[in-house]
Amino acid sequence: MPREAGDRPQLVPDGSGNFAFIGQFTEIPDDVVFTVEYSVRTAQTAVYKLLNIDKKISGMYHGNHPAKVLFDSLVTMVR
């Protein structure tokens, strides 16, 4: 089913100082749900926001491959 903005709650709701949602049913922009990394990232983000910790959140894997690698893979498979 298609998703729309607002379908899932934000990690730390506006005005919240001691409450956060974590796990696969929360909203992180530009991320893919239902991965272990997503669940870890939601908890990490919630803790950093609630405790005002100025650290970078773990990076997301976007699954992008350079065109050359994809082409070389195709050439290898065709041989």
CSV table of C-alpha atoms in Angstrom, one decimal:
chain,number,residue,atom,x,y,z
A,1,MET,CA,0.0,0.0,0.0
A,2,PRO,CA,1.3,3.5,-0.7
A,3,ARG,CA,2.4,5.6,2.2
A,4,GLU,CA,1.8,9.2,2.9
A,5,ALA,CA,3.4,11.7,5.2
A,6,GLY,CA,1.9,11.4,8.6
A,7,ASP,CA,1.0,7.7,8.4
A,8,ARG,CA,3.5,7.0,11.1
A,9,PRO,CA,4.4,8.9,14.2
A,10,GLN,CA,7.5,11.0,14.5
A,11,LEU,CA,10.2,9.5,16.8
A,12,VAL,CA,10.0,12.3,19.3
A,13,PRO,CA,6.6,14.0,19.2
A,14,ASP,CA,6.7,17.8,19.2
A,15,GLY,CA,6.8,19.1,22.8
A,16,SER,CA,7.9,15.8,24.2
A,17,GLY,CA,10.8,15.8,26.7
A,18,ASN,CA,10.7,12.3,28.0
A,19,PHE,CA,8.8,10.2,25.5
A,20,ALA,CA,9.7,8.7,22.1
A,21,PHE,CA,8.5,6.1,19.7
A,22,ILE,CA,11.0,3.6,18.4
A,23,GLY,CA,11.0,0.6,16.1
A,24,GLN,CA,9.6,-0.1,12.7
A,25,PHE,CA,6.4,1.8,13.0
A,26,THR,CA,7.9,5.3,13.3
A,27,GLU,CA,8.9,7.8,10.6
A,28,ILE,CA,12.4,8.4,9.5
A,29,PRO,CA,12.5,10.3,6.2
A,30,ASP,CA,14.3,8.6,3.3
A,31,ASP,CA,14.8,5.3,5.1
A,32,VAL,CA,13.6,1.8,4.5
A,33,VAL,CA,11.6,0.2,7.2
A,34,PHE,CA,11.7,-3.4,8.4
A,35,THR,CA,15.4,-3.7,8.7
A,36,VAL,CA,17.5,-4.2,11.8
A,37,GLU,CA,19.4,-1.0,11.0
A,38,TYR,CA,16.1,1.0,10.9
A,39,SER,CA,15.1,-0.2,14.4
A,40,VAL,CA,18.6,0.6,15.8
A,41,ARG,CA,18.6,4.0,14.1
A,42,THR,CA,15.2,4.9,15.6
A,43,ALA,CA,16.4,4.1,19.1
A,44,GLN,CA,19.7,6.0,18.6
A,45,THR,CA,17.9,9.0,17.2
A,46,ALA,CA,15.4,9.1,20.1
A,47,VAL,CA,18.1,8.9,22.7
A,48,TYR,CA,20.2,11.6,21.0
A,49,LYS,CA,17.2,13.9,20.8
A,50,LEU,CA,15.9,13.4,24.3
A,51,LEU,CA,19.3,13.7,25.9
A,52,ASN,CA,20.4,16.6,23.6
A,53,ILE,CA,23.5,14.6,22.4
A,54,ASP,CA,25.2,16.2,19.5
A,55,LYS,CA,26.4,13.2,17.6
A,56,LYS,CA,25.9,11.9,14.1
A,57,ILE,CA,23.3,9.2,13.7
A,58,SER,CA,24.5,6.0,12.0
A,59,GLY,CA,24.5,6.3,8.2
A,60,MET,CA,21.9,4.8,5.9
A,61,TYR,CA,22.7,2.3,3.2
A,62,HIS,CA,20.9,3.5,0.1
A,63,GLY,CA,21.8,0.6,-2.1
A,64,ASN,CA,23.2,2.8,-4.8
A,65,HIS,CA,25.8,1.3,-7.0
A,66,PRO,CA,28.2,3.1,-9.4
A,67,ALA,CA,27.2,2.5,-13.0
A,68,LYS,CA,30.6,1.0,-13.8
A,69,VAL,CA,30.2,-1.7,-11.1
A,70,LEU,CA,26.7,-2.6,-12.5
A,71,PHE,CA,28.1,-2.7,-16.1
A,72,ASP,CA,31.0,-4.8,-15.1
A,73,SER,CA,28.7,-7.2,-13.3
A,74,LEU,CA,26.5,-7.4,-16.4
A,75,VAL,CA,29.5,-8.2,-18.6
A,76,THR,CA,30.6,-10.9,-16.2
A,77,MET,CA,27.2,-12.5,-16.2
A,78,VAL,CA,26.9,-12.5,-20.0
A,79,ARG,CA,30.2,-14.3,-20.5
